[in-house]
Amino acid sequence: QVQLVESGGGLVQSGGSLGLSCAATGSTARLPVMGWYRQTPGKQRDLVAHISRGGVTNYADSVQSRFTIARDNAKNTVYLQMNRLKPEDTAVYYCNSGPVPVYNWGQGTQVTVSS
């Protein structure tokens, strides 16, 4: 079983930056493609970026050129650097395998972007 713990969220002004981390523990041998998802109240959880073990990345159109996903396979950690943040990026951010989540969800980390 894999446990996921997200961290790094917070409050930031529009145009600012934040970096998120996701640490995986447990049965982490050869974590597959990993992704970052986000969810706002009353809406479904959407995939915003994912990265293969070899570093191939894919982004949702809404975050392309502003967000960067990265991973450290030795540390079983996935990162999301978010630049030029917009109020519509406000959400709880989660990590999981991607593009199909197969692990239990962590608690997520809240990102709030003020206008």
PDB file of C-alpha atoms in Angstrom:
ATOM      1  CA  GLN A   1       0.000   0.000   0.000  1.00  0.00           C
ATOM      2  CA  VAL A   2       1.225   3.491  -0.857  1.00  0.00           C
ATOM      3  CA  GLN A   3       0.554   6.485   1.358  1.00  0.00           C
ATOM      4  CA  LEU A   4       0.686   9.982  -0.117  1.00  0.00           C
ATOM      5  CA  VAL A   5       1.333  13.160   1.846  1.00  0.00           C
ATOM      6  CA  GLU A   6       1.045  16.518   0.127  1.00  0.00           C
ATOM      7  CA  SER A   7       2.524  19.727   1.474  1.00  0.00           C
ATOM      8  CA  GLY A   8       3.480  23.237   0.489  1.00  0.00           C
ATOM      9  CA  GLY A   9       0.147  24.929  -0.070  1.00  0.00           C
ATOM     10  CA  GLY A  10      -0.760  28.322   1.261  1.00  0.00           C
ATOM     11  CA  LEU A  11      -2.095  31.765   0.463  1.00  0.00           C
ATOM     12  CA  VAL A  12      -0.480  33.743  -2.310  1.00  0.00           C
ATOM     13  CA  GLN A  13      -1.357  36.813  -4.341  1.00  0.00           C
ATOM     14  CA  SER A  14      -2.260  36.605  -7.983  1.00  0.00           C
ATOM     15  CA  GLY A  15       0.904  36.387 -10.047  1.00  0.00           C
ATOM     16  CA  GLY A  16       2.840  34.745  -7.261  1.00  0.00           C
ATOM     17  CA  SER A  17       4.431  31.315  -6.967  1.00  0.00           C
ATOM     18  CA  LEU A  18       4.160  28.238  -4.775  1.00  0.00           C
ATOM     19  CA  GLY A  19       5.889  24.881  -4.711  1.00  0.00           C
ATOM     20  CA  LEU A  20       4.114  21.709  -3.688  1.00  0.00           C
ATOM     21  CA  SER A  21       5.609  18.389  -2.634  1.00  0.00           C
ATOM     22  CA  CYS A  22       4.146  14.910  -2.448  1.00  0.00           C
ATOM     23  CA  ALA A  23       5.969  12.256  -0.469  1.00  0.00           C
ATOM     24  CA  ALA A  24       5.072   8.628  -1.072  1.00  0.00           C
ATOM     25  CA  THR A  25       5.705   6.006   1.583  1.00  0.00           C
ATOM     26  CA  GLY A  26       4.920   2.317   1.889  1.00  0.00           C
ATOM     27  CA  SER A  27       5.118   0.042  -1.118  1.00  0.00           C
ATOM     28  CA  THR A  28       6.827   2.605  -3.305  1.00  0.00           C
ATOM     29  CA  ALA A  29       8.972   0.334  -5.444  1.00  0.00           C
ATOM     30  CA  ARG A  30       8.860   1.731  -8.939  1.00  0.00           C
ATOM     31  CA  LEU A  31       6.149   4.310  -8.525  1.00  0.00           C
ATOM     32  CA  PRO A  32       4.370   4.604 -11.858  1.00  0.00           C
ATOM     33  CA  VAL A  33       3.380   7.744 -13.719  1.00  0.00           C
ATOM     34  CA  MET A  34       2.491  10.273 -11.025  1.00  0.00           C
ATOM     35  CA  GLY A  35       0.201  13.230 -11.281  1.00  0.00           C
ATOM     36  CA  TRP A  36      -1.095  16.289  -9.513  1.00  0.00           C
ATOM     37  CA  TYR A  37      -4.820  16.816  -9.300  1.00  0.00           C
ATOM     38  CA  ARG A  38      -6.908  19.654  -7.949  1.00  0.00           C
ATOM     39  CA  GLN A  39     -10.439  20.012  -6.696  1.00  0.00           C
ATOM     40  CA  THR A  40     -12.713  22.890  -5.797  1.00  0.00           C
ATOM     41  CA  PRO A  41     -15.913  22.497  -3.765  1.00  0.00           C
ATOM     42  CA  GLY A  42     -18.720  20.899  -5.719  1.00  0.00           C
ATOM     43  CA  LYS A  43     -16.527  19.995  -8.666  1.00  0.00           C
ATOM     44  CA  GLN A  44     -14.736  16.865  -9.762  1.00  0.00           C
ATOM     45  CA  ARG A  45     -11.070  16.320  -9.113  1.00  0.00           C
ATOM     46  CA  ASP A  46      -9.118  17.191 -12.248  1.00  0.00           C
ATOM     47  CA  LEU A  47      -5.665  16.116 -13.358  1.00  0.00           C
ATOM     48  CA  VAL A  48      -3.440  19.119 -13.989  1.00  0.00           C
ATOM     49  CA  ALA A  49      -0.099  17.465 -14.730  1.00  0.00           C
ATOM     50  CA  HIS A  50       1.560  14.081 -14.780  1.00  0.00           C
ATOM     51  CA  ILE A  51       5.090  12.762 -15.171  1.00  0.00           C
ATOM     52  CA  SER A  52       6.508   9.389 -16.096  1.00  0.00           C
ATOM     53  CA  ARG A  53       9.366   7.720 -14.253  1.00  0.00           C
ATOM     54  CA  GLY A  54      11.636   8.889 -17.046  1.00  0.00           C
ATOM     55  CA  GLY A  55      10.526  12.503 -16.767  1.00  0.00           C
ATOM     56  CA  VAL A  56       8.096  12.813 -19.651  1.00  0.00           C
ATOM     57  CA  THR A  57       5.523  15.424 -18.648  1.00  0.00           C
ATOM     58  CA  ASN A  58       2.032  16.367 -19.669  1.00  0.00           C
ATOM     59  CA  TYR A  59      -0.039  19.369 -18.609  1.00  0.00           C
ATOM     60  CA  ALA A  60      -3.620  20.507 -18.745  1.00  0.00           C
ATOM     61  CA  ASP A  61      -4.093  23.466 -21.054  1.00  0.00           C
ATOM     62  CA  SER A  62      -5.065  25.670 -18.121  1.00  0.00           C
ATOM     63  CA  VAL A  63      -1.652  25.325 -16.465  1.00  0.00           C
ATOM     64  CA  GLN A  64       0.619  24.802 -19.470  1.00  0.00           C
ATOM     65  CA  SER A  65       3.690  27.082 -19.306  1.00  0.00           C
ATOM     66  CA  ARG A  66       2.897  28.155 -15.737  1.00  0.00           C
ATOM     67  CA  PHE A  67       3.241  24.889 -13.785  1.00  0.00           C
ATOM     68  CA  THR A  68       6.171  22.482 -13.783  1.00  0.00           C
ATOM     69  CA  ILE A  69       5.961  18.931 -12.491  1.00  0.00           C
ATOM     70  CA  ALA A  70       9.078  17.056 -11.437  1.00  0.00           C
ATOM     71  CA  ARG A  71       9.955  13.933  -9.487  1.00  0.00           C
ATOM     72  CA  ASP A  72      12.809  12.435  -7.534  1.00  0.00           C
ATOM     73  CA  ASN A  73      12.539   8.663  -7.868  1.00  0.00           C
ATOM     74  CA  ALA A  74      15.173   8.051  -5.199  1.00  0.00           C
ATOM     75  CA  LYS A  75      13.159  10.074  -2.687  1.00  0.00           C
ATOM     76  CA  ASN A  76       9.746   8.886  -3.900  1.00  0.00           C
ATOM     77  CA  THR A  77       8.701  12.510  -4.109  1.00  0.00           C
ATOM     78  CA  VAL A  78       6.800  14.439  -6.741  1.00  0.00           C
ATOM     79  CA  TYR A  79       6.850  18.207  -7.006  1.00  0.00           C
ATOM     80  CA  LEU A  80       4.706  20.877  -8.584  1.00  0.00           C
ATOM     81  CA  GLN A  81       6.124  24.339  -9.103  1.00  0.00           C
ATOM     82  CA  MET A  82       3.343  26.815  -9.762  1.00  0.00           C
ATOM     83  CA  ASN A  83       4.168  30.222 -11.226  1.00  0.00           C
ATOM     84  CA  ARG A  84       2.030  33.156 -12.345  1.00  0.00           C
ATOM     85  CA  LEU A  85      -0.782  31.872 -10.186  1.00  0.00           C
ATOM     86  CA  LYS A  86      -4.332  32.997 -10.870  1.00  0.00           C
ATOM     87  CA  PRO A  87      -7.389  33.101  -8.597  1.00  0.00           C
ATOM     88  CA  GLU A  88      -8.870  30.230 -10.606  1.00  0.00           C
ATOM     89  CA  ASP A  89      -5.967  28.051  -9.478  1.00  0.00           C
ATOM     90  CA  THR A  90      -7.458  28.115  -5.982  1.00  0.00           C
ATOM     91  CA  ALA A  91      -8.177  24.500  -5.009  1.00  0.00           C
ATOM     92  CA  VAL A  92      -7.070  21.603  -2.868  1.00  0.00           C
ATOM     93  CA  TYR A  93      -4.184  19.906  -4.627  1.00  0.00           C
ATOM     94  CA  TYR A  94      -3.592  16.166  -4.441  1.00  0.00           C
ATOM     95  CA  CYS A  95      -1.091  13.766  -5.923  1.00  0.00           C
ATOM     96  CA  ASN A  96      -1.739  10.220  -7.093  1.00  0.00           C
ATOM     97  CA  SER A  97      -0.790   7.984  -9.956  1.00  0.00           C
ATOM     98  CA  GLY A  98      -1.732   9.392 -13.318  1.00  0.00           C
ATOM     99  CA  PRO A  99      -3.577   9.735 -15.503  1.00  0.00           C
ATOM    100  CA  VAL A 100      -5.685   7.195 -13.579  1.00  0.00           C
ATOM    101  CA  PRO A 101      -5.466   7.441  -9.784  1.00  0.00           C
ATOM    102  CA  VAL A 102      -5.049   4.039  -8.138  1.00  0.00           C
ATOM    103  CA  TYR A 103      -3.836   4.868  -4.637  1.00  0.00           C
ATOM    104  CA  ASN A 104      -5.795   6.068  -1.647  1.00  0.00           C
ATOM    105  CA  TRP A 105      -5.981   9.845  -1.659  1.00  0.00           C
ATOM    106  CA  GLY A 106      -3.955  11.860   0.813  1.00  0.00           C
ATOM    107  CA  GLN A 107      -5.301  14.850   2.671  1.00  0.00           C
ATOM    108  CA  GLY A 108      -4.283  17.273  -0.044  1.00  0.00           C
ATOM    109  CA  THR A 109      -2.890  20.749   0.397  1.00  0.00           C
ATOM    110  CA  GLN A 110      -4.916  23.936   0.063  1.00  0.00           C
ATOM    111  CA  VAL A 111      -3.771  26.571  -2.416  1.00  0.00           C
ATOM    112  CA  THR A 112      -5.525  29.922  -2.260  1.00  0.00           C
ATOM    113  CA  VAL A 113      -4.754  32.676  -4.739  1.00  0.00           C
ATOM    114  CA  SER A 114      -6.068  36.115  -3.880  1.00  0.00           C
ATOM    115  CA  SER A 115      -6.864  38.660  -6.563  1.00  0.00           C
TER     116      SER A 115
END
